[in-house]
Short mmCIF file of C-alpha atoms in Angstrom, two decimals:
data_model
loop_
_atom_site.label_atom_id
_atom_site.label_comp_id
_atom_site.label_asym_id
_atom_site.label_seq_id
_atom_site.Cartn_x
_atom_site.Cartn_y
_atom_site.Cartn_z
CA MET A 1 -30.41 -25.13 -50.69
CA THR A 2 -27.00 -24.28 -49.34
CA PRO A 3 -25.08 -22.01 -51.69
CA SER A 4 -22.04 -20.96 -49.66
CA PRO A 5 -18.79 -20.40 -51.63
CA SER A 6 -17.83 -23.99 -50.85
CA ALA A 7 -21.32 -25.33 -51.26
CA THR A 8 -22.24 -23.50 -54.41
CA THR A 9 -20.29 -25.85 -56.58
CA ARG A 10 -21.49 -28.79 -54.55
CA LEU A 11 -25.16 -27.97 -55.06
CA GLY A 12 -25.01 -26.43 -58.47
CA LEU A 13 -26.59 -23.16 -57.31
CA GLY A 14 -25.62 -19.59 -57.91
CA GLY A 15 -26.75 -16.08 -57.26
CA VAL A 16 -25.64 -12.46 -57.09
CA ALA A 17 -26.69 -9.91 -54.49
CA LEU A 18 -28.01 -6.68 -55.96
CA LEU A 19 -26.35 -3.40 -54.95
CA LEU A 20 -28.81 -0.53 -55.03
CA VAL A 21 -27.03 2.82 -55.42
CA LEU A 22 -29.01 5.92 -54.59
CA ALA A 23 -27.34 9.11 -55.66
CA GLY A 24 -28.11 12.60 -56.89
CA SER A 25 -31.65 12.84 -55.50
CA ALA A 26 -32.90 14.83 -52.55
CA LEU A 27 -34.71 12.97 -49.81
CA PRO A 28 -38.30 14.05 -49.33
CA ALA A 29 -39.31 15.68 -46.07
CA ALA A 30 -40.39 13.15 -43.46
CA ALA A 31 -44.13 12.67 -43.31
CA SER A 32 -45.99 12.61 -40.04
CA PRO A 33 -47.50 9.28 -38.82
CA ALA A 34 -50.96 10.64 -39.49
CA ASP A 35 -50.00 11.26 -43.12
CA THR A 36 -48.62 7.76 -43.70
CA ALA A 37 -50.65 5.39 -41.53
CA GLY A 38 -52.52 2.96 -43.69
CA ALA A 39 -51.04 4.34 -46.89
CA PRO A 40 -49.94 1.98 -49.68
CA THR A 41 -46.40 0.68 -49.35
CA ALA A 42 -43.72 0.00 -51.92
CA THR A 43 -43.50 -3.40 -53.59
CA THR A 44 -40.80 -5.76 -52.46
CA VAL A 45 -38.02 -7.28 -54.59
CA GLU A 46 -40.01 -10.51 -54.83
CA GLU A 47 -43.18 -8.75 -55.90
CA GLN A 48 -41.31 -6.74 -58.51
CA ARG A 49 -40.42 -9.97 -60.36
CA LEU A 50 -44.10 -10.39 -61.19
CA GLU A 51 -43.48 -7.93 -64.04
CA ARG A 52 -41.39 -10.46 -65.90
CA THR A 53 -42.83 -12.57 -68.69
CA ALA A 54 -42.42 -16.03 -67.19
CA PRO A 55 -44.34 -15.39 -63.93
CA ARG A 56 -47.20 -13.90 -65.89
CA GLU A 57 -47.26 -16.90 -68.19
CA ILE A 58 -47.16 -19.33 -65.25
CA LEU A 59 -50.14 -17.56 -63.66
CA ARG A 60 -52.11 -17.43 -66.88
CA ARG A 61 -51.41 -21.07 -67.88
CA SER A 62 -52.42 -22.37 -64.45
CA GLY A 63 -55.52 -20.23 -64.13
CA PHE A 64 -54.08 -18.71 -60.91
CA ASP A 65 -54.14 -15.27 -62.53
CA SER A 66 -57.76 -15.02 -61.35
CA PHE A 67 -56.90 -14.90 -57.64
CA ALA A 68 -55.51 -11.40 -57.41
CA PRO A 69 -58.42 -9.60 -59.19
CA ARG A 70 -60.96 -11.38 -56.95
CA PHE A 71 -58.91 -10.57 -53.92
CA GLU A 72 -58.57 -6.92 -54.92
CA ARG A 73 -62.38 -6.49 -55.39
CA ALA A 74 -63.10 -8.16 -51.99
CA LEU A 75 -60.46 -6.08 -50.23
CA ARG A 76 -61.86 -2.90 -51.72
CA GLY A 77 -65.23 -3.75 -50.23
CA SER A 78 -63.89 -4.10 -46.68
CA GLY A 79 -65.54 -1.63 -44.31
CA ASP A 80 -63.30 -2.12 -41.31
CA TYR A 81 -60.21 -3.95 -40.16
CA ALA A 82 -62.04 -7.08 -38.93
CA GLN A 83 -63.68 -7.44 -42.35
CA ALA A 84 -60.32 -6.91 -44.11
CA GLU A 85 -58.72 -9.55 -41.91
CA ARG A 86 -61.43 -12.09 -42.73
CA THR A 87 -61.02 -11.27 -46.45
CA VAL A 88 -57.24 -11.73 -46.42
CA THR A 89 -57.48 -15.02 -44.46
CA ARG A 90 -60.25 -16.42 -46.63
CA HIS A 91 -58.56 -15.66 -49.95
CA ALA A 92 -55.12 -16.76 -48.77
CA SER A 93 -56.53 -20.00 -47.37
CA ALA A 94 -58.42 -20.60 -50.61
CA LEU A 95 -55.20 -20.14 -52.58
CA TRP A 96 -53.43 -22.82 -50.49
CA ARG A 97 -56.27 -25.23 -50.74
CA ARG A 98 -56.63 -24.72 -54.49
CA ALA A 99 -52.91 -25.29 -55.00
CA VAL A 100 -53.09 -28.50 -52.95
CA ASP A 101 -56.25 -29.69 -54.76
CA ARG A 102 -54.73 -28.94 -58.16
CA ALA A 103 -51.54 -30.85 -57.34
CA GLN A 104 -53.55 -33.83 -56.10
CA GLY A 105 -55.89 -33.95 -59.06
CA ARG A 106 -59.02 -32.56 -57.45
CA GLY A 107 -61.17 -29.99 -59.25
CA PRO A 108 -60.59 -28.48 -62.67
CA ALA A 109 -57.02 -28.34 -64.06
CA THR A 110 -57.53 -24.59 -64.80
CA GLY A 111 -55.00 -24.17 -67.58
CA ASP A 112 -52.58 -26.33 -69.50
CA LEU A 113 -49.72 -26.15 -67.01
CA SER A 114 -49.12 -29.55 -65.35
CA ARG A 115 -51.00 -30.07 -62.10
CA GLY A 116 -47.98 -30.86 -59.96
CA ASP A 117 -46.38 -27.40 -60.48
CA ASP A 118 -45.60 -25.46 -57.31
CA ARG A 119 -44.89 -22.16 -59.07
CA PRO A 120 -48.48 -20.92 -59.47
CA LEU A 121 -48.85 -20.83 -55.69
CA TYR A 122 -45.71 -18.78 -55.27
CA TRP A 123 -46.49 -16.21 -57.92
CA ALA A 124 -50.22 -15.98 -56.97
CA ARG A 125 -49.23 -15.30 -53.39
CA LEU A 126 -47.00 -12.51 -54.50
CA ALA A 127 -49.84 -11.12 -56.68
CA LEU A 128 -52.12 -11.04 -53.63
CA SER A 129 -49.38 -9.40 -51.56
CA THR A 130 -48.91 -6.73 -54.23
CA GLU A 131 -52.64 -5.95 -54.15
CA LEU A 132 -52.63 -5.77 -50.37
CA ARG A 133 -49.63 -3.47 -50.41
CA ALA A 134 -51.27 -1.13 -52.94
CA TRP A 135 -54.65 -1.04 -51.18
CA THR A 136 -55.94 2.24 -49.77
CA PRO A 137 -58.67 1.36 -47.20
CA ARG A 138 -61.82 3.44 -46.58
CA PHE A 139 -61.07 3.36 -42.89
CA GLU A 140 -58.09 4.16 -40.67
CA LEU A 141 -55.48 1.42 -40.80
CA SER A 142 -52.33 1.56 -38.75
CA ASP A 143 -48.97 0.36 -39.99
CA GLN A 144 -49.13 -2.43 -37.40
CA GLN A 145 -52.49 -3.59 -38.78
CA ARG A 146 -51.30 -3.59 -42.33
CA THR A 147 -48.30 -5.66 -41.27
CA ALA A 148 -50.65 -8.05 -39.49
CA LEU A 149 -52.68 -8.45 -42.66
CA HIS A 150 -49.56 -9.34 -44.62
CA THR A 151 -48.62 -11.87 -41.96
CA ALA A 152 -52.09 -13.43 -42.17
CA LEU A 153 -51.72 -13.65 -45.92
CA GLU A 154 -48.37 -15.35 -45.66
CA THR A 155 -49.31 -17.90 -43.03
CA SER A 156 -52.71 -18.86 -44.50
CA SER A 157 -51.38 -19.23 -48.07
CA ARG A 158 -48.50 -21.46 -46.87
CA GLY A 159 -50.62 -24.04 -45.10
CA GLN A 160 -49.26 -22.92 -41.70
CA ASP A 161 -52.82 -22.43 -40.36
CA ASP A 162 -54.10 -25.66 -41.98
CA ILE A 163 -52.32 -28.40 -40.03
CA ARG A 164 -55.00 -30.84 -38.90
CA PHE A 165 -54.35 -34.36 -37.67
CA PRO A 166 -56.95 -37.04 -36.98
CA GLY A 167 -57.15 -39.11 -33.83
CA HIS A 168 -54.35 -40.95 -32.08
CA ARG A 169 -54.67 -44.24 -34.01
CA VAL A 170 -52.82 -42.64 -36.99
CA LYS A 171 -49.15 -41.69 -37.06
CA ARG A 172 -48.68 -37.94 -37.47
CA VAL A 173 -46.06 -36.72 -39.90
CA LEU A 174 -45.14 -33.14 -40.72
CA VAL A 175 -43.18 -32.23 -43.90
CA THR A 176 -42.00 -28.75 -44.83
CA GLY A 177 -41.00 -27.30 -48.22
CA PHE A 178 -39.68 -24.05 -49.63
CA ASP A 179 -40.53 -21.45 -52.26
CA PRO A 180 -38.56 -21.25 -55.49
CA PHE A 181 -35.29 -19.38 -55.18
CA THR A 182 -32.31 -18.00 -57.21
CA LEU A 183 -34.97 -16.37 -59.38
CA ASP A 184 -32.66 -13.66 -60.74
CA ARG A 185 -30.60 -16.46 -62.27
CA ASP A 186 -33.67 -18.06 -63.82
CA VAL A 187 -37.16 -16.70 -63.00
CA ARG A 188 -38.75 -19.92 -64.37
CA ILE A 189 -37.37 -22.00 -61.51
CA GLY A 190 -39.58 -24.23 -59.36
CA ASN A 191 -38.73 -25.97 -56.12
CA PRO A 192 -39.35 -29.75 -55.81
CA SER A 193 -39.70 -29.42 -52.02
CA GLY A 194 -42.62 -27.03 -52.49
CA ALA A 195 -44.16 -29.31 -55.11
CA SER A 196 -43.77 -32.22 -52.68
CA ALA A 197 -45.55 -30.28 -49.96
CA LEU A 198 -48.55 -29.69 -52.25
CA ALA A 199 -48.59 -33.31 -53.42
CA LEU A 200 -48.40 -34.79 -49.85
CA ASP A 201 -50.60 -32.41 -47.80
CA GLY A 202 -53.37 -34.29 -46.06
CA THR A 203 -52.46 -37.64 -47.57
CA LEU A 204 -52.19 -41.07 -45.98
CA VAL A 205 -49.39 -43.56 -46.49
CA ARG A 206 -49.60 -47.13 -45.34
CA THR A 207 -47.10 -48.76 -43.01
CA ALA A 208 -46.97 -52.24 -41.46
CA ASP A 209 -48.29 -50.96 -38.14
CA GLY A 210 -50.94 -48.65 -39.51
CA PRO A 211 -51.46 -45.55 -41.61
CA ALA A 212 -49.59 -42.27 -41.32
CA ARG A 213 -51.16 -38.93 -42.03
CA ILE A 214 -48.92 -36.29 -43.67
CA GLU A 215 -49.46 -32.57 -43.17
CA THR A 216 -47.29 -30.03 -44.93
CA VAL A 217 -46.35 -26.33 -44.86
CA VAL A 218 -44.14 -24.12 -47.13
CA PHE A 219 -41.64 -21.58 -45.89
CA PRO A 220 -40.23 -18.47 -47.58
CA VAL A 221 -36.64 -18.13 -48.68
CA ARG A 222 -36.01 -15.04 -46.60
CA TRP A 223 -33.46 -14.61 -43.86
CA ALA A 224 -35.55 -12.04 -41.95
CA ASP A 225 -38.58 -14.34 -41.55
CA PHE A 226 -36.34 -16.99 -39.96
CA ALA A 227 -34.68 -14.49 -37.68
CA GLU A 228 -38.14 -13.38 -36.54
CA GLY A 229 -38.91 -16.92 -35.42
CA GLU A 230 -41.28 -18.11 -38.11
CA VAL A 231 -40.03 -21.70 -37.99
CA GLU A 232 -40.40 -21.89 -34.24
CA ARG A 233 -43.87 -20.31 -34.30
CA VAL A 234 -45.10 -22.92 -36.73
CA LEU A 235 -43.42 -25.94 -35.20
CA ALA A 236 -43.54 -25.38 -31.43
CA ARG A 237 -47.14 -26.45 -31.12
CA GLN A 238 -46.81 -29.30 -33.60
CA LEU A 239 -43.62 -31.16 -32.52
CA PRO A 240 -44.99 -32.56 -29.21
CA ARG A 241 -47.92 -34.10 -31.16
CA LEU A 242 -45.86 -35.63 -33.96
CA ASP A 243 -44.45 -39.09 -34.61
CA LEU A 244 -42.09 -37.83 -37.32
CA PHE A 245 -41.02 -34.63 -39.09
CA THR A 246 -38.76 -33.79 -41.98
CA THR A 247 -37.77 -30.46 -43.49
CA VAL A 248 -37.13 -30.72 -47.20
CA SER A 249 -35.35 -28.50 -49.71
CA GLN A 250 -33.59 -28.63 -53.09
CA GLY A 251 -29.94 -29.65 -52.93
CA ARG A 252 -27.49 -31.22 -55.29
CA GLN A 253 -27.90 -32.50 -58.84
CA GLY A 254 -28.89 -36.12 -59.30
CA ARG A 255 -29.14 -37.25 -55.63
CA PHE A 256 -30.99 -37.13 -52.37
CA ASP A 257 -29.07 -36.42 -49.15
CA VAL A 258 -30.19 -37.17 -45.59
CA GLU A 259 -28.27 -34.48 -43.74
CA ARG A 260 -26.72 -35.97 -40.61
CA THR A 261 -25.56 -32.73 -38.93
CA ASN A 262 -26.84 -29.11 -39.00
CA GLY A 263 -24.68 -26.09 -38.18
CA ALA A 264 -25.43 -22.81 -36.40
CA TRP A 265 -24.01 -20.63 -39.14
CA ARG A 266 -25.40 -18.35 -41.90
CA GLY A 267 -23.12 -18.11 -44.91
CA GLY A 268 -24.47 -14.91 -46.45
CA PHE A 269 -25.86 -16.08 -49.81
CA PRO A 270 -28.67 -13.64 -50.89
CA ASP A 271 -32.23 -14.70 -50.31
CA ASN A 272 -35.32 -13.98 -52.42
CA GLU A 273 -35.24 -10.32 -51.32
CA ASN A 274 -31.58 -10.16 -52.41
CA THR A 275 -30.66 -9.69 -48.76
CA ALA A 276 -27.52 -11.37 -47.35
CA SER A 277 -26.95 -12.52 -43.76
CA THR A 278 -23.73 -13.84 -42.27
CA GLY A 279 -23.06 -15.04 -38.71
CA THR A 280 -24.43 -17.34 -36.07
CA VAL A 281 -28.04 -18.41 -36.60
CA PRO A 282 -30.10 -16.03 -34.44
CA VAL A 283 -32.23 -17.88 -31.88
CA ASP A 284 -33.78 -17.25 -28.51
CA ASP A 285 -31.44 -17.88 -25.55
CA PRO A 286 -28.23 -17.81 -27.61
CA GLY A 287 -26.22 -18.58 -24.43
CA SER A 288 -27.46 -22.16 -24.55
CA GLN A 289 -27.20 -22.48 -28.33
CA PRO A 290 -25.16 -25.45 -29.56
CA GLN A 291 -22.95 -25.25 -32.63
CA TRP A 292 -24.39 -28.49 -34.02
CA THR A 293 -27.60 -30.47 -34.00
CA THR A 294 -28.11 -33.99 -35.32
CA THR A 295 -30.78 -35.77 -37.35
CA THR A 296 -32.95 -38.42 -35.66
CA LEU A 297 -34.39 -39.64 -38.98
CA PRO A 298 -33.80 -43.34 -39.69
CA TYR A 299 -31.07 -42.57 -42.18
CA ARG A 300 -29.82 -46.13 -42.55
CA GLN A 301 -33.23 -47.32 -43.67
CA LEU A 302 -33.69 -44.29 -45.97
CA THR A 303 -30.42 -44.85 -47.78
CA ALA A 304 -31.03 -48.55 -48.08
CA ALA A 305 -34.61 -48.29 -49.40
CA ASP A 306 -35.46 -48.72 -53.08
CA SER A 307 -37.28 -45.45 -53.13
CA GLY A 308 -36.87 -44.22 -56.71
CA ARG A 309 -34.48 -43.42 -59.53
CA PHE A 310 -32.19 -41.12 -57.54
CA PRO A 311 -29.57 -42.46 -55.06
CA VAL A 312 -29.99 -41.46 -51.41
CA TYR A 313 -26.92 -40.69 -49.37
CA ASP A 314 -26.22 -40.38 -45.65
CA ASN A 315 -24.34 -37.07 -45.82
CA THR A 316 -21.97 -36.63 -42.87
CA GLN A 317 -19.81 -33.79 -44.23
CA VAL A 318 -19.50 -30.49 -42.35
CA THR A 319 -17.28 -27.41 -42.41
CA GLU A 320 -15.95 -26.32 -39.06
CA ILE A 321 -13.36 -24.16 -37.31
CA PRO A 322 -11.68 -26.68 -35.02
CA ALA A 323 -11.29 -25.89 -31.34
CA GLY A 324 -8.30 -23.55 -31.02
CA GLY A 325 -8.18 -22.96 -34.77
CA THR A 326 -8.88 -19.94 -36.95
CA GLN A 327 -9.55 -21.34 -40.43
CA PRO A 328 -12.49 -23.39 -41.72
CA VAL A 329 -11.85 -27.12 -42.33
CA THR A 330 -14.15 -29.41 -44.29
CA ARG A 331 -14.52 -32.79 -42.60
CA PRO A 332 -16.18 -35.79 -44.29
CA ASP A 333 -17.28 -37.46 -41.05
CA GLY A 334 -18.92 -34.80 -38.89
CA PRO A 335 -17.74 -32.14 -36.44
CA THR A 336 -15.02 -32.50 -33.86
CA PRO A 337 -15.51 -31.62 -30.17
CA GLY A 338 -15.52 -27.93 -29.42
CA SER A 339 -15.56 -26.84 -33.03
CA ALA A 340 -17.45 -23.82 -34.40
CA ALA A 341 -19.88 -24.42 -37.26
CA ARG A 342 -19.35 -22.95 -40.67
CA ALA A 343 -21.56 -25.29 -42.68
CA GLY A 344 -23.71 -28.27 -41.82
CA GLY A 345 -24.10 -31.22 -44.12
CA GLY A 346 -26.69 -29.13 -45.93
CA GLY A 347 -24.43 -26.12 -46.24
CA ASP A 348 -24.97 -22.69 -44.69
CA TYR A 349 -28.14 -21.43 -46.38
CA LEU A 350 -31.79 -21.56 -45.28
CA SER A 351 -32.15 -25.31 -45.74
CA ASN A 352 -29.44 -25.88 -43.17
CA GLU A 353 -31.02 -23.19 -41.00
CA ILE A 354 -34.53 -24.74 -41.02
CA ALA A 355 -33.00 -28.13 -40.14
CA TYR A 356 -30.96 -26.55 -37.40
CA ARG A 357 -33.93 -24.62 -36.01
CA ALA A 358 -36.34 -27.59 -36.12
CA THR A 359 -33.93 -30.02 -34.50
CA LEU A 360 -32.85 -27.47 -31.88
CA LEU A 361 -36.50 -26.88 -31.05
CA ARG A 362 -37.00 -30.67 -30.83
CA ASP A 363 -34.18 -30.84 -28.29
CA ARG A 364 -35.27 -27.76 -26.31
CA LEU A 365 -38.80 -29.17 -26.03
CA GLY A 366 -37.38 -32.30 -24.44
CA LEU A 367 -38.17 -34.56 -27.43
CA PRO A 368 -34.72 -36.06 -28.22
CA ASP A 369 -36.30 -39.33 -29.45
CA LEU A 370 -38.68 -37.64 -31.87
CA PRO A 371 -37.50 -38.66 -35.37
CA GLY A 372 -36.73 -35.60 -37.39
CA GLY A 373 -34.19 -33.99 -39.65
CA HIS A 374 -33.56 -32.68 -43.17
CA LEU A 375 -33.84 -34.22 -46.63
CA HIS A 376 -32.25 -32.60 -49.67
CA THR A 377 -33.83 -33.41 -53.03
CA PRO A 378 -32.08 -33.37 -56.42
CA VAL A 379 -32.06 -30.12 -58.38
CA LEU A 380 -35.18 -29.81 -60.54
CA GLN A 381 -33.78 -29.46 -64.05
CA PHE A 382 -35.26 -28.30 -67.37
CA GLY A 383 -34.77 -30.42 -70.47
CA ALA A 384 -31.44 -30.26 -72.27
CA GLU A 385 -32.82 -28.01 -74.99
CA ASN A 386 -34.53 -25.67 -72.50
CA THR A 387 -31.74 -24.51 -70.19
CA ASP A 388 -31.36 -20.91 -71.33
CA PRO A 389 -33.74 -18.66 -69.38
CA ARG A 390 -33.50 -15.98 -72.05
CA THR A 391 -34.99 -18.20 -74.76
CA GLY A 392 -36.45 -21.19 -72.85
CA THR A 393 -40.07 -22.04 -72.14
CA VAL A 394 -41.62 -22.19 -68.66
CA THR A 395 -42.02 -25.94 -68.85
CA ASP A 396 -41.07 -28.99 -70.93
CA PRO A 397 -41.66 -32.78 -70.69
CA ASP A 398 -38.30 -33.45 -68.99
CA PHE A 399 -38.94 -30.74 -66.39
CA GLU A 400 -42.35 -32.20 -65.57
CA ARG A 401 -41.05 -35.78 -65.52
CA ASN A 402 -38.15 -34.80 -63.26
CA ARG A 403 -40.48 -33.05 -60.84
CA ALA A 404 -42.87 -36.00 -60.76
CA ASP A 405 -40.01 -38.42 -60.10
CA ILE A 406 -38.56 -36.27 -57.30
CA VAL A 407 -41.98 -35.83 -55.66
CA GLY A 408 -42.73 -39.52 -55.95
CA GLN A 409 -39.44 -40.35 -54.29
CA VAL A 410 -40.02 -37.86 -51.47
CA ARG A 411 -43.34 -39.57 -50.84
CA GLU A 412 -41.68 -42.96 -50.70
CA LEU A 413 -38.91 -41.73 -48.44
CA VAL A 414 -41.42 -40.24 -46.07
CA ARG A 415 -43.37 -43.52 -46.12
CA THR A 416 -40.12 -45.41 -45.40
CA ALA A 417 -39.35 -43.10 -42.49
CA ALA A 418 -42.84 -43.49 -41.13
CA ALA A 419 -42.65 -47.27 -41.49
CA ASN A 420 -39.46 -47.24 -39.40
CA THR A 421 -40.92 -44.99 -36.74
CA PRO A 422 -43.03 -46.38 -33.92
CA ARG A 423 -46.13 -44.42 -33.04
CA ARG A 424 -45.40 -42.36 -29.98
CA GLY A 425 -48.88 -42.90 -28.55
CA GLN A 426 -49.55 -39.29 -27.72
CA GLY A 427 -53.27 -38.76 -28.21
CA LEU A 428 -54.78 -35.44 -29.08
CA SER A 429 -57.32 -33.72 -26.93
CA ARG A 430 -60.99 -34.46 -27.55
CA ARG A 431 -61.30 -31.08 -29.24
CA GLU A 432 -58.27 -31.66 -31.45
CA SER A 433 -59.36 -35.14 -32.49
CA ARG A 434 -62.63 -33.69 -33.82
CA ASP A 435 -60.76 -30.87 -35.66
CA THR A 436 -60.16 -32.77 -38.87
CA PRO A 437 -60.45 -31.70 -42.51
#
């Protein structure tokens, strides 16, 4: 997920930022805070895509179109903020659990869309968010409280509040995925990293020295959320307890890449809100911020393993401005001393950024030996007769087979990484060891 000008061709991704031109209309008089507090807010760019045919079909054919009406009725019945907060958290958590259960074959299939599909979770979350944004409460609700409710919806429906590891005799592995993206190019798109997160959450894989428990979360494809520290908020408490972590996103066609080096640079490609961001990755304490971070995943074992149909590469390429230079240079074998980052192995989009943030946090927490890094999956492709978004269907046998193969290979690569990772021996507290699903 790294569509810079240089990386767009490499990853087969595209996208165009939207320019909104406002002209010829008078601005309304500013309302007072008392007039606007708690009032409905305008839908976002992401939420507006719900009006398109494909998202509505995905929701209907998965049965996930029932979540928003139930949520709206419950929200309408909230008598105060505390009750509204409970309603939001309960429905958002139920959405995450239902998506995981559906992907893992538990409960009814609810519709004829294949169980492993990650798209119903994405579009249902946006449907809930739209209802929350349109809601007029029966009690006073400040803008800060409404924002807090949206945050609760986001975190609970992404599995970020649902990370539970058993006792210390099991290896603890965290895997992250992403929402679909480049939706203005093709609104039917799914993301195999998100599908992998649903398929792997709460599962066990066997290794020679014992089982490993996998917990997963999904992140948005939005620059602002990353700048506000969402990655660090989720991972800071988890990393010291882990034996292994890997961030996962969609990358090139026909191959997996273990990204060796991550760069501190945003390349400006528009996100799911059609917002661009260019410059150094914004983090706390920028004065101590390195230009590069490095994977600690067992990349040699991952590239050598017979993990599935797609080849797996140790990707060492970066783009840098060499020390004393002014122009970017692409290097096949990693950065040179004193250089400035312009793209990591994973490019300069949010996949590179999540890898950079996670591995920088690893290092800042004093965990340099904790295995962790980034894995790029192949692009999830529709069948050869179903490539035109204007005339194509939302799914086809090749699309479903490709997704299943990618997800299965992610599972095997995570198992391989866990098998080549010694248990760090950090036990949980007594309270945490009882806090299991």
